[in-house]
mmCIF file with all atom_site columns, C-alpha atoms in Angstrom:
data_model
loop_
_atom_site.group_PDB
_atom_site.id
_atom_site.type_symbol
_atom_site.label_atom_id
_atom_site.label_alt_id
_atom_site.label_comp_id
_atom_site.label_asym_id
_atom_site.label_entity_id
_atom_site.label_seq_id
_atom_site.pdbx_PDB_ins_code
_atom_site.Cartn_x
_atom_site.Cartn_y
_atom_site.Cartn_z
_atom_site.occupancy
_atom_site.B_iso_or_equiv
_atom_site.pdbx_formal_charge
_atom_site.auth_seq_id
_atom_site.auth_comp_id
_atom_site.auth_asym_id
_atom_site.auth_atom_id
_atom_site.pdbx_PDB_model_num
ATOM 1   C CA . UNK A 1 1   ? 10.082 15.607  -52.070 1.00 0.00 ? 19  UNK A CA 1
ATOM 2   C CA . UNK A 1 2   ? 6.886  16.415  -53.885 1.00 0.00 ? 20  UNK A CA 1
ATOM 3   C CA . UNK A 1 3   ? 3.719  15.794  -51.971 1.00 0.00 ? 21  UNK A CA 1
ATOM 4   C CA . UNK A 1 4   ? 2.328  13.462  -54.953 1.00 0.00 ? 22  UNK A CA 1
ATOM 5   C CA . UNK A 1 5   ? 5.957  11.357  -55.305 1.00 0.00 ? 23  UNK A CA 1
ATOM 6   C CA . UNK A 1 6   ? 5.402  10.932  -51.265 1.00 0.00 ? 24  UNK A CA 1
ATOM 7   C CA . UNK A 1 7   ? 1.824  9.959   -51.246 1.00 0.00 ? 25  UNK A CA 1
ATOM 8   C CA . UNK A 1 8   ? 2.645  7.162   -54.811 1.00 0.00 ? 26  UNK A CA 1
ATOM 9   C CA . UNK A 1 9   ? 5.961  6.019   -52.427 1.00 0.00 ? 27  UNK A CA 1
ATOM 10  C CA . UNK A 1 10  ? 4.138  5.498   -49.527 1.00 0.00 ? 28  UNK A CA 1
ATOM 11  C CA . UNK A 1 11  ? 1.025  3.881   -50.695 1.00 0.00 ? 29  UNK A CA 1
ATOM 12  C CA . UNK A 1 12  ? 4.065  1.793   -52.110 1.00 0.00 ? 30  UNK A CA 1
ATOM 13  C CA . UNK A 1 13  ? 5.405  0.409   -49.440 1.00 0.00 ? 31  UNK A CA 1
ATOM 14  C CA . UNK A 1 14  ? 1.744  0.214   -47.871 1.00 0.00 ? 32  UNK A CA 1
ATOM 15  C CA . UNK A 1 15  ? 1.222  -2.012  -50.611 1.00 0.00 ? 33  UNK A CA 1
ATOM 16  C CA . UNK A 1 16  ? 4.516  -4.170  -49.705 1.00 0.00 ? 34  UNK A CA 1
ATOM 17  C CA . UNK A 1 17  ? 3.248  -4.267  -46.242 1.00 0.00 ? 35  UNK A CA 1
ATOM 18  C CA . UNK A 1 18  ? 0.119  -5.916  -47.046 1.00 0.00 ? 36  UNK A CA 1
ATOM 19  C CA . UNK A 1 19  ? 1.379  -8.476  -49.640 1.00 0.00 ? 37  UNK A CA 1
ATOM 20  C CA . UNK A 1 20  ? 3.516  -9.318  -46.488 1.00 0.00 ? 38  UNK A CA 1
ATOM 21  C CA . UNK A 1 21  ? 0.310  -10.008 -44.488 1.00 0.00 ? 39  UNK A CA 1
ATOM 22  C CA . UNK A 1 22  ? -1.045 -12.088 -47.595 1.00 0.00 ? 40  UNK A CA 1
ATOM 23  C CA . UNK A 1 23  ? 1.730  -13.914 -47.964 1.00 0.00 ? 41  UNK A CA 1
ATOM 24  C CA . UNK A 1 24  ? 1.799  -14.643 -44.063 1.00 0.00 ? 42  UNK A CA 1
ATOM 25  C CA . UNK A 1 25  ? -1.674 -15.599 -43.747 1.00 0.00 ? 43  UNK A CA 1
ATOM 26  C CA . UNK A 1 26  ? -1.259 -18.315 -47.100 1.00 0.00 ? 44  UNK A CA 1
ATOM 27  C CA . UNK A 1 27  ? 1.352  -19.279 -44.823 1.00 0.00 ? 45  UNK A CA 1
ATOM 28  C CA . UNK A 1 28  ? -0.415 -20.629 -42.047 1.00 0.00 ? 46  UNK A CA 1
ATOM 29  C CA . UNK A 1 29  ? -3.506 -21.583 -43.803 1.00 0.00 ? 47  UNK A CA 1
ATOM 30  C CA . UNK A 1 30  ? -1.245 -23.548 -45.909 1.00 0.00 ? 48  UNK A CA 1
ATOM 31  C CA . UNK A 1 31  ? 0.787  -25.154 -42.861 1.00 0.00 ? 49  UNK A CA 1
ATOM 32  C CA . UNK A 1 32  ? -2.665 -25.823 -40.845 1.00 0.00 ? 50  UNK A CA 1
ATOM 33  C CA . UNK A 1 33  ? -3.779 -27.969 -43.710 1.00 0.00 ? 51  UNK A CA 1
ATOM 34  C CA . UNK A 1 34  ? -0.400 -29.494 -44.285 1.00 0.00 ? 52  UNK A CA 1
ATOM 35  C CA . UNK A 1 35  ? -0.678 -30.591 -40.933 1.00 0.00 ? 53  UNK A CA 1
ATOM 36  C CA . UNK A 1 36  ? -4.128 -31.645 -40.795 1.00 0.00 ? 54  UNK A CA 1
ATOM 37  C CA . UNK A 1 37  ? -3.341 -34.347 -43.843 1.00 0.00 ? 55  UNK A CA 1
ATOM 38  C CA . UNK A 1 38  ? -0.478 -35.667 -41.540 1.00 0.00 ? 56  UNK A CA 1
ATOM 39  C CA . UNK A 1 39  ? 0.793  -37.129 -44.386 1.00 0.00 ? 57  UNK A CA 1
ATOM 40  C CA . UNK A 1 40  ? 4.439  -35.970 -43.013 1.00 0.00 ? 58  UNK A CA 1
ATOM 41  C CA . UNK A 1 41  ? 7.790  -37.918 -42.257 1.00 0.00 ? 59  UNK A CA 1
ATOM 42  C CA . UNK A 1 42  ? 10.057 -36.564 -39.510 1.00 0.00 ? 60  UNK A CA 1
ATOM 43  C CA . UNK A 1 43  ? 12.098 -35.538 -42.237 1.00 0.00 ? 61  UNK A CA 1
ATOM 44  C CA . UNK A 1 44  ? 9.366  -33.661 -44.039 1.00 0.00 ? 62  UNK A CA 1
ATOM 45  C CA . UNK A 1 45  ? 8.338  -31.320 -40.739 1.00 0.00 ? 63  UNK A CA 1
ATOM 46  C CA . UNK A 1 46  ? 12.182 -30.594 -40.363 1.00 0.00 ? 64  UNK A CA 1
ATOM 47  C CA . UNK A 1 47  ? 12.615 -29.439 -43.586 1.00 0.00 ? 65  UNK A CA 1
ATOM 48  C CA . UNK A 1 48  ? 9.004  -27.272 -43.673 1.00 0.00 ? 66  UNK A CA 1
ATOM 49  C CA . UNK A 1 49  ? 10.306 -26.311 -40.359 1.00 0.00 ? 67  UNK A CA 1
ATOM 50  C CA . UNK A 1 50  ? 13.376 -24.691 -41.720 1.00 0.00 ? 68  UNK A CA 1
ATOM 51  C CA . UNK A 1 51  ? 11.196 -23.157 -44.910 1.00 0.00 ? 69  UNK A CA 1
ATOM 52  C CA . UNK A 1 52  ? 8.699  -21.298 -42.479 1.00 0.00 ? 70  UNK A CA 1
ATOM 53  C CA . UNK A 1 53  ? 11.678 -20.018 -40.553 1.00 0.00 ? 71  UNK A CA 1
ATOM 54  C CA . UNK A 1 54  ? 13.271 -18.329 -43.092 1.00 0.00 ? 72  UNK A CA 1
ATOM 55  C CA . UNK A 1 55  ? 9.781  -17.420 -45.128 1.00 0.00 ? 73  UNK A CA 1
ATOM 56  C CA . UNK A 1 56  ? 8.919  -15.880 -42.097 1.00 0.00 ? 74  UNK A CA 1
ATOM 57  C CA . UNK A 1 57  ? 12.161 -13.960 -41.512 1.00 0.00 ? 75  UNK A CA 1
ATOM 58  C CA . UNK A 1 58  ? 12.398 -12.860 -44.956 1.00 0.00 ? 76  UNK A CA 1
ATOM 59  C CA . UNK A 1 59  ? 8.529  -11.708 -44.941 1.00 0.00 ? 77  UNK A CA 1
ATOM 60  C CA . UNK A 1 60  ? 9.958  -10.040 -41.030 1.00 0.00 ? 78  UNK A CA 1
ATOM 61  C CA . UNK A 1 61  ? 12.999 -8.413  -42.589 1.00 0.00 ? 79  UNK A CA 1
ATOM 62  C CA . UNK A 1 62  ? 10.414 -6.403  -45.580 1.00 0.00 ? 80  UNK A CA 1
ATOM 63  C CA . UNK A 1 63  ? 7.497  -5.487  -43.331 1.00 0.00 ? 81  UNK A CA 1
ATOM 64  C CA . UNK A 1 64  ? 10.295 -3.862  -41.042 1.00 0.00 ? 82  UNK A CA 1
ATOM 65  C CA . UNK A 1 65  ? 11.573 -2.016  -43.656 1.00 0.00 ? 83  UNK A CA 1
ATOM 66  C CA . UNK A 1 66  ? 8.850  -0.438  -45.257 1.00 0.00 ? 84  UNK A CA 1
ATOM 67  C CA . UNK A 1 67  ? 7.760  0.428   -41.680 1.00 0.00 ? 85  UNK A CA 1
ATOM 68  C CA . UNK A 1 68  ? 10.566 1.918   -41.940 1.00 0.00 ? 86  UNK A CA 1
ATOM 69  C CA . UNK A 1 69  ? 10.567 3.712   -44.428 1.00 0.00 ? 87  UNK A CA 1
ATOM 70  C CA . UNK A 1 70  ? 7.041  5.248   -43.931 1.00 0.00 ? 88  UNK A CA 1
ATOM 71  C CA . UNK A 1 71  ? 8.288  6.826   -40.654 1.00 0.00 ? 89  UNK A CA 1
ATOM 72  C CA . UNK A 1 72  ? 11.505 8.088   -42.347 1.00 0.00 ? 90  UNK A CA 1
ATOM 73  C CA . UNK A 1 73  ? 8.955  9.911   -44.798 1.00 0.00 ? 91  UNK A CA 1
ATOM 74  C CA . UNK A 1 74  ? 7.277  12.083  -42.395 1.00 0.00 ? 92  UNK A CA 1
ATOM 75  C CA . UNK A 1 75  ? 10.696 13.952  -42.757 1.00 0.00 ? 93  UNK A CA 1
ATOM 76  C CA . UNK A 1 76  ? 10.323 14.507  -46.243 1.00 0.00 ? 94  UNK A CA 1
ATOM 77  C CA . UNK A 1 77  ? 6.688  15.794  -46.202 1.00 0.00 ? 95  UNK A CA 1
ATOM 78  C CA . UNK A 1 78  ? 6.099  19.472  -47.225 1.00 0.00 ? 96  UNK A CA 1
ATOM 79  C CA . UNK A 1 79  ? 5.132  22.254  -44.926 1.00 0.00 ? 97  UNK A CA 1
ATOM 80  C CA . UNK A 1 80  ? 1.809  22.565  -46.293 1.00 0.00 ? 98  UNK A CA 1
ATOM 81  C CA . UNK A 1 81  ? 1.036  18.397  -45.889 1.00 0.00 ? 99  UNK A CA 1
ATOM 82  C CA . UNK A 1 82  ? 2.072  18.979  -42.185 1.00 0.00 ? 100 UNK A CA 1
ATOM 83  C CA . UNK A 1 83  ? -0.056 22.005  -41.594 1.00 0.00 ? 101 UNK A CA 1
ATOM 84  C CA . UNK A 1 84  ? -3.076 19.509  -43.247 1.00 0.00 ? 102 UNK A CA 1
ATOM 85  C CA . UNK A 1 85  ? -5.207 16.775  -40.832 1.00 0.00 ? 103 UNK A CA 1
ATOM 86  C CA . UNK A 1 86  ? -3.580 14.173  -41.837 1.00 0.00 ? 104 UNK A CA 1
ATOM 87  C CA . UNK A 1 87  ? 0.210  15.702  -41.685 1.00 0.00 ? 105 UNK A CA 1
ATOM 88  C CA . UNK A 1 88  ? -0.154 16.498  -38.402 1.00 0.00 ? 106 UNK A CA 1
ATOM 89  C CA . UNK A 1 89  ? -1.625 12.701  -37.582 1.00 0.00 ? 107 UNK A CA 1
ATOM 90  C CA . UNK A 1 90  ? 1.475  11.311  -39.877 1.00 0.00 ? 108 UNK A CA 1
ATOM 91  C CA . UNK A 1 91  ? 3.786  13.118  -37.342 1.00 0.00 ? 109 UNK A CA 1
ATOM 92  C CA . UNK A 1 92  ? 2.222  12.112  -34.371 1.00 0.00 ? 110 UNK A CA 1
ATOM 93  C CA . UNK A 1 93  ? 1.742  8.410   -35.762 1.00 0.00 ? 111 UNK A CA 1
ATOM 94  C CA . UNK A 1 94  ? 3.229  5.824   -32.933 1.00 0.00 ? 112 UNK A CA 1
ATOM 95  C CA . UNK A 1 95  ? 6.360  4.187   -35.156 1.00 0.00 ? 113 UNK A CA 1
ATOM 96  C CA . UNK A 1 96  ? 7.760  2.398   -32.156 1.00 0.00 ? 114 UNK A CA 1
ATOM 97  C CA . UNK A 1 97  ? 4.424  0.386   -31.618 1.00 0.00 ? 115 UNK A CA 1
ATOM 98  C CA . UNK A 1 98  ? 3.726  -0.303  -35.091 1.00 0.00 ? 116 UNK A CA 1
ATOM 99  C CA . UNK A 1 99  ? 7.443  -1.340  -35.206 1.00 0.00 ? 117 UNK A CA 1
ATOM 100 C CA . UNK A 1 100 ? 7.201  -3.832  -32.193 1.00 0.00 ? 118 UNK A CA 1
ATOM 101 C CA . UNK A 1 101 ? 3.330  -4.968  -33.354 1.00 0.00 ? 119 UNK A CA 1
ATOM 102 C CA . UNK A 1 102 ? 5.014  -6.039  -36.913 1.00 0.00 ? 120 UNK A CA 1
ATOM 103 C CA . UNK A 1 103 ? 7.534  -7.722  -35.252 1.00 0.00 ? 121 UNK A CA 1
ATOM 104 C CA . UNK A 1 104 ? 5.664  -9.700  -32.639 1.00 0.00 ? 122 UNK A CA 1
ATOM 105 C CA . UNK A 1 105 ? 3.379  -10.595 -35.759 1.00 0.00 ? 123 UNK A CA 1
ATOM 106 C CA . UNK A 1 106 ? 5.973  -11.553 -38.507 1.00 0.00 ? 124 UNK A CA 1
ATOM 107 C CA . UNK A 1 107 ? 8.588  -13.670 -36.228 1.00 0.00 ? 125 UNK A CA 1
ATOM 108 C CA . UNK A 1 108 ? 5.617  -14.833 -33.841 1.00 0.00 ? 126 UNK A CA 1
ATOM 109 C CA . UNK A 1 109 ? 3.587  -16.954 -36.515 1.00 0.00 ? 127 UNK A CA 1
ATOM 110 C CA . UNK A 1 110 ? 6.730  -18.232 -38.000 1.00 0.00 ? 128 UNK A CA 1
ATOM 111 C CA . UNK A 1 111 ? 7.600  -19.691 -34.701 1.00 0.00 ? 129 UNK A CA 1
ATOM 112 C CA . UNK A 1 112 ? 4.236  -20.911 -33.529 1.00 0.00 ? 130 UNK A CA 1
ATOM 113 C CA . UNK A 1 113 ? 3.631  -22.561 -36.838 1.00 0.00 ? 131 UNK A CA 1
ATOM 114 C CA . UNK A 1 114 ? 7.289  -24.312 -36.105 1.00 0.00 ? 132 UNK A CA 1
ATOM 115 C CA . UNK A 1 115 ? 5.810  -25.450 -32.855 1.00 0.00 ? 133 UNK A CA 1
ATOM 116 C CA . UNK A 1 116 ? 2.681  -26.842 -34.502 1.00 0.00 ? 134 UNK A CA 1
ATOM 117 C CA . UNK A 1 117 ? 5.112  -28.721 -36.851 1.00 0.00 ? 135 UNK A CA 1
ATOM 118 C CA . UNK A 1 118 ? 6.690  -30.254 -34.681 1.00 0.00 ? 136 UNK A CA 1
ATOM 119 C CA . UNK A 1 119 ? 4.562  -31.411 -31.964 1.00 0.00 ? 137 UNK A CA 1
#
């Protein structure tokens, strides 16, 4: 793959990562106020309870991915980009971490914003 088609597909998915953290954070901001109003009938917080599980998995299930797919591209990168600085930081970037940190992140809220419902 051509260094430039790499850089454009990962600053894609970089991109995708971060509307996933947007859309996360509207999330909870959203839910606090919800809450806050208590304007909500049993009925209501099971229902928004159900919508934040699955928002949240969905948002879960494309963050892992294109974490994913960033540390399947250090495969793809050229032997020049590896010989550069930031080649040999790509390759030595900790995937695992940043794999379980997303996780932790993206199904945690979900679930502590399911426990604020419903309390």
């Amino acid at each position: 793959m051509d260094n430039n088609d790499l850089h454009k597909w990962i600053s894609h998915r970089a991109d995708m990562l971060f509307v996933c953290v947007k859309s996360l954070m509207l999330m909870t901001v959203g839910i606090a106020i919800a809450v806050s109003l208590n304007r909500f009938s049993d009925d209501g917080k099971q229902a928004l309870s159900v919508a934040v599980g699955a928002l949240g998995f969905y948002l879960w299930f494309l963050s892992f991915g294109a974490v994913m797919d960033i540390a399947a591209m250090r495969k793809d990168m050229s032997e020049e980009l590896q010989g550069s600085a930031f080649g040999t930081q790509f390759l030595k970037a900790p995937f695992p971490i940043y794999i379980a940190v997303t996780t932790l992140v993206m199904l945690g809220v979900p679930v502590m914003l399911i426990l604020l419902l419903n309390s």
